[in-house]
Amino acid sequence: MTGLAKRELDDLAHQLRQSRNALRGLVLEKVKAMDEENYNKLAGQVHDRGEESVATLLSEINISFINKEVAELGEIEDALARIRNNQYGHCEECAAAIPLGRLQANPLARRCLACQQKMEDLYGAKDATPTL
């Protein structure tokens, strides 16, 4: 069981469900918009390779935004599952309680601040270094 009071946990779950619903609506809007002005329509209007490249880029950007939002939906679902399984509010690395303030600021938090900083130090520097 988490160190959070039932009311705090209920409030966080409510916040997560609201975020989930908003994101679902946004994804649905973007998918509908892509349907309306799909790549074929955009490409059919272009007259040279430069314009075709712009049409392709716009299409890929839309898909990237949708993928990011779908990934966030997955994180929200994971957080809601942790709440249901009484695993929410504890660091996945050290099992310490995650402070309420951190969870209110970021309800998707999986780690305490110290473990999150260690992870970012470890993997952040690696990601910043280009490799071949």
PDB file of C-alpha atoms in Angstrom:
ATOM      1  CA  MET A   1       0.000   0.000   0.000  1.00  0.00           C
ATOM      2  CA  THR A   2       1.226   3.526  -0.726  1.00  0.00           C
ATOM      3  CA  GLY A   3       1.903   6.176   1.902  1.00  0.00           C
ATOM      4  CA  LEU A   4      -0.767   8.351   0.297  1.00  0.00           C
ATOM      5  CA  ALA A   5      -4.114   9.049   1.908  1.00  0.00           C
ATOM      6  CA  LYS A   6      -7.128   7.652   0.065  1.00  0.00           C
ATOM      7  CA  ARG A   7      -8.284  11.170  -0.871  1.00  0.00           C
ATOM      8  CA  GLU A   8      -4.844  12.036  -2.306  1.00  0.00           C
ATOM      9  CA  LEU A   9      -4.793   8.806  -4.305  1.00  0.00           C
ATOM     10  CA  ASP A  10      -8.344   9.429  -5.570  1.00  0.00           C
ATOM     11  CA  ASP A  11      -7.389  12.964  -6.637  1.00  0.00           C
ATOM     12  CA  LEU A  12      -4.323  11.715  -8.507  1.00  0.00           C
ATOM     13  CA  ALA A  13      -6.339   8.948 -10.209  1.00  0.00           C
ATOM     14  CA  HIS A  14      -8.934  11.543 -11.225  1.00  0.00           C
ATOM     15  CA  GLN A  15      -6.190  13.772 -12.659  1.00  0.00           C
ATOM     16  CA  LEU A  16      -4.779  10.816 -14.614  1.00  0.00           C
ATOM     17  CA  ARG A  17      -8.211   9.894 -16.005  1.00  0.00           C
ATOM     18  CA  GLN A  18      -8.797  13.500 -17.087  1.00  0.00           C
ATOM     19  CA  SER A  19      -5.424  13.578 -18.842  1.00  0.00           C
ATOM     20  CA  ARG A  20      -6.205  10.243 -20.498  1.00  0.00           C
ATOM     21  CA  ASN A  21      -9.559  11.494 -21.789  1.00  0.00           C
ATOM     22  CA  ALA A  22      -8.056  14.744 -23.084  1.00  0.00           C
ATOM     23  CA  LEU A  23      -5.251  12.883 -24.871  1.00  0.00           C
ATOM     24  CA  ARG A  24      -7.662  10.395 -26.406  1.00  0.00           C
ATOM     25  CA  GLY A  25      -9.684  13.295 -27.788  1.00  0.00           C
ATOM     26  CA  LEU A  26      -6.558  14.971 -29.147  1.00  0.00           C
ATOM     27  CA  VAL A  27      -5.357  11.780 -30.839  1.00  0.00           C
ATOM     28  CA  LEU A  28      -8.784  11.220 -32.354  1.00  0.00           C
ATOM     29  CA  GLU A  29      -8.841  14.806 -33.674  1.00  0.00           C
ATOM     30  CA  LYS A  30      -5.397  14.437 -35.234  1.00  0.00           C
ATOM     31  CA  VAL A  31      -6.253  11.103 -36.838  1.00  0.00           C
ATOM     32  CA  LYS A  32      -9.438  12.585 -38.303  1.00  0.00           C
ATOM     33  CA  ALA A  33      -7.506  15.599 -39.563  1.00  0.00           C
ATOM     34  CA  MET A  34      -4.958  13.319 -41.187  1.00  0.00           C
ATOM     35  CA  ASP A  35      -7.786  11.407 -42.828  1.00  0.00           C
ATOM     36  CA  GLU A  36      -9.206  14.618 -44.234  1.00  0.00           C
ATOM     37  CA  GLU A  37      -5.954  15.845 -45.675  1.00  0.00           C
ATOM     38  CA  ASN A  38      -4.085  12.613 -46.152  1.00  0.00           C
ATOM     39  CA  TYR A  39      -0.744  12.283 -47.808  1.00  0.00           C
ATOM     40  CA  ASN A  40      -2.191  11.360 -51.201  1.00  0.00           C
ATOM     41  CA  LYS A  41      -4.251  14.549 -51.309  1.00  0.00           C
ATOM     42  CA  LEU A  42      -1.238  16.638 -50.286  1.00  0.00           C
ATOM     43  CA  ALA A  43       1.068  14.871 -52.729  1.00  0.00           C
ATOM     44  CA  GLY A  44      -1.485  15.165 -55.527  1.00  0.00           C
ATOM     45  CA  GLN A  45      -1.356  18.933 -55.209  1.00  0.00           C
ATOM     46  CA  VAL A  46       2.415  19.236 -55.430  1.00  0.00           C
ATOM     47  CA  HIS A  47       4.149  20.169 -58.595  1.00  0.00           C
ATOM     48  CA  ASP A  48       7.788  19.410 -57.905  1.00  0.00           C
ATOM     49  CA  ARG A  49      10.025  17.275 -55.702  1.00  0.00           C
ATOM     50  CA  GLY A  50      10.551  20.081 -53.174  1.00  0.00           C
ATOM     51  CA  GLU A  51       6.838  20.440 -52.561  1.00  0.00           C
ATOM     52  CA  GLU A  52       6.484  16.659 -52.414  1.00  0.00           C
ATOM     53  CA  SER A  53       9.198  16.570 -49.732  1.00  0.00           C
ATOM     54  CA  VAL A  54       7.314  19.170 -47.697  1.00  0.00           C
ATOM     55  CA  ALA A  55       4.117  17.115 -47.986  1.00  0.00           C
ATOM     56  CA  THR A  56       5.983  14.008 -46.811  1.00  0.00           C
ATOM     57  CA  LEU A  57       7.557  15.909 -43.922  1.00  0.00           C
ATOM     58  CA  LEU A  58       4.196  17.287 -42.774  1.00  0.00           C
ATOM     59  CA  SER A  59       2.705  13.826 -42.854  1.00  0.00           C
ATOM     60  CA  GLU A  60       5.604  12.373 -40.843  1.00  0.00           C
ATOM     61  CA  ILE A  61       5.410  15.186 -38.281  1.00  0.00           C
ATOM     62  CA  ASN A  62       1.713  14.487 -37.731  1.00  0.00           C
ATOM     63  CA  ILE A  63       2.457  10.782 -37.237  1.00  0.00           C
ATOM     64  CA  SER A  64       5.290  11.601 -34.795  1.00  0.00           C
ATOM     65  CA  PHE A  65       2.966  13.771 -32.691  1.00  0.00           C
ATOM     66  CA  ILE A  66       0.347  11.030 -32.630  1.00  0.00           C
ATOM     67  CA  ASN A  67       2.959   8.417 -31.633  1.00  0.00           C
ATOM     68  CA  LYS A  68       4.149  10.646 -28.769  1.00  0.00           C
ATOM     69  CA  GLU A  69       0.612  11.111 -27.498  1.00  0.00           C
ATOM     70  CA  VAL A  70      -0.166   7.396 -27.772  1.00  0.00           C
ATOM     71  CA  ALA A  71       3.011   6.634 -25.781  1.00  0.00           C
ATOM     72  CA  GLU A  72       1.863   9.076 -23.100  1.00  0.00           C
ATOM     73  CA  LEU A  73      -1.530   7.339 -23.045  1.00  0.00           C
ATOM     74  CA  GLY A  74       0.332   4.105 -22.325  1.00  0.00           C
ATOM     75  CA  GLU A  75       2.167   5.760 -19.421  1.00  0.00           C
ATOM     76  CA  ILE A  76      -1.140   7.008 -18.015  1.00  0.00           C
ATOM     77  CA  GLU A  77      -2.638   3.523 -18.270  1.00  0.00           C
ATOM     78  CA  ASP A  78       0.453   2.128 -16.484  1.00  0.00           C
ATOM     79  CA  ALA A  79       0.033   4.666 -13.660  1.00  0.00           C
ATOM     80  CA  LEU A  80      -3.659   3.799 -13.296  1.00  0.00           C
ATOM     81  CA  ALA A  81      -2.734   0.088 -13.177  1.00  0.00           C
ATOM     82  CA  ARG A  82      -0.174   0.819 -10.430  1.00  0.00           C
ATOM     83  CA  ILE A  83      -2.945   2.570  -8.475  1.00  0.00           C
ATOM     84  CA  ARG A  84      -5.253  -0.443  -8.892  1.00  0.00           C
ATOM     85  CA  ASN A  85      -2.447  -2.810  -7.818  1.00  0.00           C
ATOM     86  CA  ASN A  86      -1.427  -0.688  -4.800  1.00  0.00           C
ATOM     87  CA  GLN A  87       2.020  -0.051  -6.318  1.00  0.00           C
ATOM     88  CA  TYR A  88       1.560   3.642  -7.063  1.00  0.00           C
ATOM     89  CA  GLY A  89       3.585   6.223  -5.183  1.00  0.00           C
ATOM     90  CA  HIS A  90       6.672   4.099  -4.569  1.00  0.00           C
ATOM     91  CA  CYS A  91       9.938   4.368  -6.464  1.00  0.00           C
ATOM     92  CA  GLU A  92      10.484   1.502  -8.897  1.00  0.00           C
ATOM     93  CA  GLU A  93      14.222   1.576  -8.144  1.00  0.00           C
ATOM     94  CA  CYS A  94      14.548   1.910  -4.358  1.00  0.00           C
ATOM     95  CA  ALA A  95      10.913   1.399  -3.194  1.00  0.00           C
ATOM     96  CA  ALA A  96      10.954   4.680  -1.225  1.00  0.00           C
ATOM     97  CA  ALA A  97       7.720   6.667  -1.103  1.00  0.00           C
ATOM     98  CA  ILE A  98       7.517   9.317  -3.816  1.00  0.00           C
ATOM     99  CA  PRO A  99       6.537  12.635  -2.186  1.00  0.00           C
ATOM    100  CA  LEU A 100       2.989  13.845  -2.826  1.00  0.00           C
ATOM    101  CA  GLY A 101       4.262  17.120  -4.291  1.00  0.00           C
ATOM    102  CA  ARG A 102       6.235  15.231  -6.951  1.00  0.00           C
ATOM    103  CA  LEU A 103       3.205  13.083  -7.813  1.00  0.00           C
ATOM    104  CA  GLN A 104       0.959  16.147  -8.007  1.00  0.00           C
ATOM    105  CA  ALA A 105       3.435  17.834 -10.359  1.00  0.00           C
ATOM    106  CA  ASN A 106       3.966  14.646 -12.375  1.00  0.00           C
ATOM    107  CA  PRO A 107       1.381  11.923 -11.708  1.00  0.00           C
ATOM    108  CA  LEU A 108       3.298   9.622 -14.076  1.00  0.00           C
ATOM    109  CA  ALA A 109       6.408   9.654 -11.849  1.00  0.00           C
ATOM    110  CA  ARG A 110       7.835   6.151 -11.387  1.00  0.00           C
ATOM    111  CA  ARG A 111      10.896   7.108  -9.361  1.00  0.00           C
ATOM    112  CA  CYS A 112      11.811   9.290  -6.412  1.00  0.00           C
ATOM    113  CA  LEU A 113      13.768  12.406  -7.297  1.00  0.00           C
ATOM    114  CA  ALA A 114      17.153  10.911  -6.336  1.00  0.00           C
ATOM    115  CA  CYS A 115      16.660   7.789  -8.479  1.00  0.00           C
ATOM    116  CA  GLN A 116      15.268   9.847 -11.366  1.00  0.00           C
ATOM    117  CA  GLN A 117      18.344  12.099 -11.224  1.00  0.00           C
ATOM    118  CA  LYS A 118      20.652   9.052 -11.234  1.00  0.00           C
ATOM    119  CA  MET A 119      18.847   7.637 -14.252  1.00  0.00           C
ATOM    120  CA  GLU A 120      19.043  10.926 -16.127  1.00  0.00           C
ATOM    121  CA  ASP A 121      22.726  11.299 -15.265  1.00  0.00           C
ATOM    122  CA  LEU A 122      23.416   7.760 -16.416  1.00  0.00           C
ATOM    123  CA  TYR A 123      21.320   7.680 -19.587  1.00  0.00           C
ATOM    124  CA  GLY A 124      21.063  11.397 -20.371  1.00  0.00           C
ATOM    125  CA  ALA A 125      24.783  11.743 -20.996  1.00  0.00           C
ATOM    126  CA  LYS A 126      24.792   8.601 -23.122  1.00  0.00           C
ATOM    127  CA  ASP A 127      21.949   9.933 -25.277  1.00  0.00           C
ATOM    128  CA  ALA A 128      23.762  13.247 -25.753  1.00  0.00           C
ATOM    129  CA  THR A 129      26.839  11.560 -27.209  1.00  0.00           C
ATOM    130  CA  PRO A 130      26.514  10.837 -30.931  1.00  0.00           C
ATOM    131  CA  THR A 131      27.540   7.342 -31.996  1.00  0.00           C
ATOM    132  CA  LEU A 132      28.040   5.756 -35.360  1.00  0.00           C
TER     133      LEU A 132
END
